[in-house]
mmCIF file of C-alpha atoms and ligand atoms in Angstrom:
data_model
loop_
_atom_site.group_PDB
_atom_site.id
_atom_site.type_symbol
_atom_site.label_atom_id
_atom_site.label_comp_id
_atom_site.label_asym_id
_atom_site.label_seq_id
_atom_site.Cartn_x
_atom_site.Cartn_y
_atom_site.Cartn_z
ATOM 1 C CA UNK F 1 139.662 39.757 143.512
ATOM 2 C CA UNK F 2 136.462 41.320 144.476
ATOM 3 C CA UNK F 3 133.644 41.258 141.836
ATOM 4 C CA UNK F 4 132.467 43.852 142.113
ATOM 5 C CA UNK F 5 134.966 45.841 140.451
ATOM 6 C CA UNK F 6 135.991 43.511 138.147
ATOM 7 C CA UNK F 7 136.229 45.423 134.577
ATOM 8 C CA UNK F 8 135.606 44.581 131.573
ATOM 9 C CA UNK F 9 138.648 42.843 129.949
ATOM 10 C CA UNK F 10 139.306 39.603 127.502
ATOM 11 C CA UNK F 11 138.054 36.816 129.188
ATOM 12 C CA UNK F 12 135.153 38.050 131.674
ATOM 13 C CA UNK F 13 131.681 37.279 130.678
ATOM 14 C CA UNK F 14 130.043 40.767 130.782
ATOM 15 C CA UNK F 15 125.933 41.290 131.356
ATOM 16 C CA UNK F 16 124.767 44.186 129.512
ATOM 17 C CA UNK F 17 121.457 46.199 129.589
ATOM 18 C CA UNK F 18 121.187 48.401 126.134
ATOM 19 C CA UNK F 19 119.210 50.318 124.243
ATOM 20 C CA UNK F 20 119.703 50.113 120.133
ATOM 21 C CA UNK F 21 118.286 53.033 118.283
ATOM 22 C CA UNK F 22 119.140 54.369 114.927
ATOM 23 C CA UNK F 23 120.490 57.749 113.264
ATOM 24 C CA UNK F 24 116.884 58.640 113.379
ATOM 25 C CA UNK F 25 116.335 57.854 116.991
ATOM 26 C CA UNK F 26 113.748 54.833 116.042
ATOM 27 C CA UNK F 27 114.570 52.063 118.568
ATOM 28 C CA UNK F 28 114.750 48.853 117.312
ATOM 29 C CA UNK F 29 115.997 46.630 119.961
ATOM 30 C CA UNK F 30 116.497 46.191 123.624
ATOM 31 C CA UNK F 31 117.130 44.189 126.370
ATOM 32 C CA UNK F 32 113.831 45.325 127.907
ATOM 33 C CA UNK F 33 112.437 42.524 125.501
ATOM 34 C CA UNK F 34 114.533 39.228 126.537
ATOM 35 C CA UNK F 35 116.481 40.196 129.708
ATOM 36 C CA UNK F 36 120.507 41.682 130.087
ATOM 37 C CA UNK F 37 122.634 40.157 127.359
ATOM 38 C CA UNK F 38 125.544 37.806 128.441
ATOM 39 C CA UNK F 39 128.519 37.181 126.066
ATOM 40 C CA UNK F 40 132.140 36.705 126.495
ATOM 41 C CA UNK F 41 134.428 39.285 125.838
ATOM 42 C CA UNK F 42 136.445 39.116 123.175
ATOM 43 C CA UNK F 43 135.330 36.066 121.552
ATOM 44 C CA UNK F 44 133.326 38.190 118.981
ATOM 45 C CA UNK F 45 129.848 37.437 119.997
ATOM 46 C CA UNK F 46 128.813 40.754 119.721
ATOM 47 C CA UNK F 47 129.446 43.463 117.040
ATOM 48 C CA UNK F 48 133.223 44.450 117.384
ATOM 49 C CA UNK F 49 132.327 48.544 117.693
ATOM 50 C CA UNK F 50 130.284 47.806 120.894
ATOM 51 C CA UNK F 51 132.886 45.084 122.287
ATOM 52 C CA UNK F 52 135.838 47.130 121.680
ATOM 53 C CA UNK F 53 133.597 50.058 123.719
ATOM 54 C CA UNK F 54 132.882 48.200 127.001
ATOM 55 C CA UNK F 55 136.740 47.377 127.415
ATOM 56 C CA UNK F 56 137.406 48.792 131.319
ATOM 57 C CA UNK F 57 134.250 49.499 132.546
ATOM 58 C CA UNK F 58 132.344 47.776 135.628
ATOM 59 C CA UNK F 59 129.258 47.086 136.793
ATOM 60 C CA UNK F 60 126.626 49.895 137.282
ATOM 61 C CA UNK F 61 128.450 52.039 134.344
ATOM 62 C CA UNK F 62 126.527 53.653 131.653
ATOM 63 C CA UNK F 63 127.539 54.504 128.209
ATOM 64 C CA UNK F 64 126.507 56.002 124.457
ATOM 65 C CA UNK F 65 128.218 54.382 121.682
ATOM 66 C CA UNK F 66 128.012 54.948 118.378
ATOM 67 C CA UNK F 67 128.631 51.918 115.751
ATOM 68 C CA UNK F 68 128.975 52.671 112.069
ATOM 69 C CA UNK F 69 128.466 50.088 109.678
ATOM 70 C CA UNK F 70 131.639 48.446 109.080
ATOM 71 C CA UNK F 71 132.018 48.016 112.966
ATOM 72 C CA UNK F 72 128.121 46.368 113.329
ATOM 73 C CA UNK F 73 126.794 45.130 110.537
ATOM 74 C CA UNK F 74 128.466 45.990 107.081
ATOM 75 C CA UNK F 75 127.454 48.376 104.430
ATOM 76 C CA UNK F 76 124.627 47.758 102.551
ATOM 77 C CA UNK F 77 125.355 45.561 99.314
ATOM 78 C CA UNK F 78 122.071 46.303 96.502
ATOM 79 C CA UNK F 79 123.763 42.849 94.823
ATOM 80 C CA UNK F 80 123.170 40.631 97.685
ATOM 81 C CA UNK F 81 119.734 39.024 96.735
ATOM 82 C CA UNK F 82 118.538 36.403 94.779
ATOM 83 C CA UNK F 83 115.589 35.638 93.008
ATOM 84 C CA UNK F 84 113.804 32.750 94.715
ATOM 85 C CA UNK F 85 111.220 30.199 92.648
ATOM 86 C CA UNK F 86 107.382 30.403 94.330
ATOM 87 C CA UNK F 87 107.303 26.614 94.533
ATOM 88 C CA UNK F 88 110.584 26.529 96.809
ATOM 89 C CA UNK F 89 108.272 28.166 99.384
ATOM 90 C CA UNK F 90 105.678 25.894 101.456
ATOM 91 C CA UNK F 91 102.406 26.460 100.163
ATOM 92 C CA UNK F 92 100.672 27.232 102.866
ATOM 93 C CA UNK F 93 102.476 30.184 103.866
ATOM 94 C CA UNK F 94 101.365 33.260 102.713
ATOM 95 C CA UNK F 95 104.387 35.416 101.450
ATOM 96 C CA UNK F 96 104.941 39.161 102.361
ATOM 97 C CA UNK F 97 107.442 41.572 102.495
ATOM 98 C CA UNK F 98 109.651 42.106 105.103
ATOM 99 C CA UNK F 99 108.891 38.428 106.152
ATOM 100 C CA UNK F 100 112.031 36.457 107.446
ATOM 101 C CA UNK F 101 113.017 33.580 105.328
ATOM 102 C CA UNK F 102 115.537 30.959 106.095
ATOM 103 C CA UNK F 103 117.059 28.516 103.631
ATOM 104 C CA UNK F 104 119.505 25.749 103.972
ATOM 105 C CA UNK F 105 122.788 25.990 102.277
ATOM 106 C CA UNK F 106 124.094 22.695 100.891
ATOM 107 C CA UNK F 107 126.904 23.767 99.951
ATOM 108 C CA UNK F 108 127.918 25.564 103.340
ATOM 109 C CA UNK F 109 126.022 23.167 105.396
ATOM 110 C CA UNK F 110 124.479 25.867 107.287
ATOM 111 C CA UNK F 111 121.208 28.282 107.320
ATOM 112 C CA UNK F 112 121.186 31.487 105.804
ATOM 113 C CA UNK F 113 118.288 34.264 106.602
ATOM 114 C CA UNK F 114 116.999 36.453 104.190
ATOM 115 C CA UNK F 115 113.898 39.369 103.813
ATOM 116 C CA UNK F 116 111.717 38.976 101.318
ATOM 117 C CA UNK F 117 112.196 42.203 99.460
ATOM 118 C CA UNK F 118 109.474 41.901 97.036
ATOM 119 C CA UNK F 119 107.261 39.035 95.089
ATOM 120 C CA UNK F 120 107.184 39.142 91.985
ATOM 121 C CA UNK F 121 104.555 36.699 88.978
ATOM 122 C CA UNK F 122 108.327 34.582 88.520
ATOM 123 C CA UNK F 123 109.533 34.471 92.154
ATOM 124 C CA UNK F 124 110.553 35.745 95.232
ATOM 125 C CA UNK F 125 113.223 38.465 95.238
ATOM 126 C CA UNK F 126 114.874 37.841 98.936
ATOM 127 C CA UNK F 127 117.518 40.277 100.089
ATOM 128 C CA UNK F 128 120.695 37.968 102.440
ATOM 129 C CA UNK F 129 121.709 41.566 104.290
ATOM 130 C CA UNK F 130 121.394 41.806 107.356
ATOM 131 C CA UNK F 131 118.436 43.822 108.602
ATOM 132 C CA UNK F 132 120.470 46.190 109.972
ATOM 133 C CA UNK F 133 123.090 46.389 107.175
ATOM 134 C CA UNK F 134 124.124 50.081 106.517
ATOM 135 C CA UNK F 135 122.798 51.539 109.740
ATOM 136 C CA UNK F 136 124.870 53.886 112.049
ATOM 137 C CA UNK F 137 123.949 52.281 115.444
ATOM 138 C CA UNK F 138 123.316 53.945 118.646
ATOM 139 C CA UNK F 139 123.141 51.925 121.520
ATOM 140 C CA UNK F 140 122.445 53.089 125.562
ATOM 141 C CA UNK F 141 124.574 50.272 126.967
ATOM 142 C CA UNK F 142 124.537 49.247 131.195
ATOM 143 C CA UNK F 143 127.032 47.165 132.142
ATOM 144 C CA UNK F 144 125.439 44.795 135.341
ATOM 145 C CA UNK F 145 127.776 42.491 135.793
ATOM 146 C CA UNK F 146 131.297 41.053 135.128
ATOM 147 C CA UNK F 147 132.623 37.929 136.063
ATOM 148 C CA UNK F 148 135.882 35.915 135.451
ATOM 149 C CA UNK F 149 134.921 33.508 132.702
ATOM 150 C CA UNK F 150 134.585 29.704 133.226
ATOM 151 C CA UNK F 151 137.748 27.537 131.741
ATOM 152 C CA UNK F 152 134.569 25.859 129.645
ATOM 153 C CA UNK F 153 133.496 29.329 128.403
ATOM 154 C CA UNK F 154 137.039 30.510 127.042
ATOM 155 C CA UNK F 155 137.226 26.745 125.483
ATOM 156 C CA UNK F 156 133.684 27.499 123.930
ATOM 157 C CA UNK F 157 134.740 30.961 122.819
ATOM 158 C CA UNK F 158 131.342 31.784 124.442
ATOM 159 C CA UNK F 159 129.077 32.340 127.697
ATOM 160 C CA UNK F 160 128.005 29.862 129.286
ATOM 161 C CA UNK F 161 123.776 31.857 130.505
ATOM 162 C CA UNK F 162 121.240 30.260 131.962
ATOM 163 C CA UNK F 163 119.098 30.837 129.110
ATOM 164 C CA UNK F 164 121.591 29.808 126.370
ATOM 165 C CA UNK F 165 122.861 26.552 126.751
ATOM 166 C CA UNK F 166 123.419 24.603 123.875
ATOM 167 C CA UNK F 167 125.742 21.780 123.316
HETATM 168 ZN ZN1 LIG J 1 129.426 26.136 125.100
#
């Protein structure tokens, strides 16, 4: 099979160049920053309105899609927030909002990230949606490359980059 025209199905690991902008055309990420993004398709490392976009095309093709919320990130919950104590914060960090937090769940043994909506005499009100929660996104998406996946990669359920390897 040549390469080259290999499209995008389950089980390549796609390279993508994009663009993501919002409903009001303020961009807010791209791959200018940190390089083509790598990720296997199908395995849900990406936002499933963008993945289910790419399926069939090949290298060098170009494409606008448009993600609404409950293919990217979700709607925007107003209940998802909690009201953190000042002294579970390290004291030599001065708090802001819109600063990134990160706490460690206990009882899901794992991180969760937060923004710290406002401060408040009591605590710190810090809001768990995601950043991007409730935004319509608009992304300028490149494919540049497409490869079969590794048997490691679809064991993973991810790709295998040179700048992502973690084991
Ligand atoms: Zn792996």
């Amino acid at each position: 099979m040549n390469g080259k025209n290999l499209a995008v199905a389950d089980g390549t690991v796609v390279r993508i160049e994009y663009t993501l902008s919002l409903a009001d055309g303020e961009i807010v990420d791209s791959s200018a920053d940190d390089g083509p993004l790598e990720f296997l398709q199908g395995a849900g490392e990406i936002i499933p309105g963008l993945e289910a976009a790419l399926y069939g095309m090949s290298t060098g093709e170009r494409k606008t899609v448009v993600v609404t919320p409950d293919l990217a990130y979700g709607e925007y919950e107003p209940d998802n927030y909690q009201v953190v104590p000042l002294d579970a914060f390290e004291e030599d960090v001065p708090l802001e909002p819109g600063m990134a937090v990160e706490f460690f769940d206990e009882e899901n043994d794992d991180t969760v990230e937060g923004y710290i909506s406002e401060i408040q005499p009591d605590g710190v009100v810090v809001d768990f949606n995601h950043w991007l929660a409730g935004e319509t996104l608009h992304f300028d998406v490149k494919v540049v490359g497409v490869r079969p996946a590794l048997p490691e990669e679809i064991e993973h359920g991810h790709a295998h980059s040179d700048s992502h390897h973690h084991h």
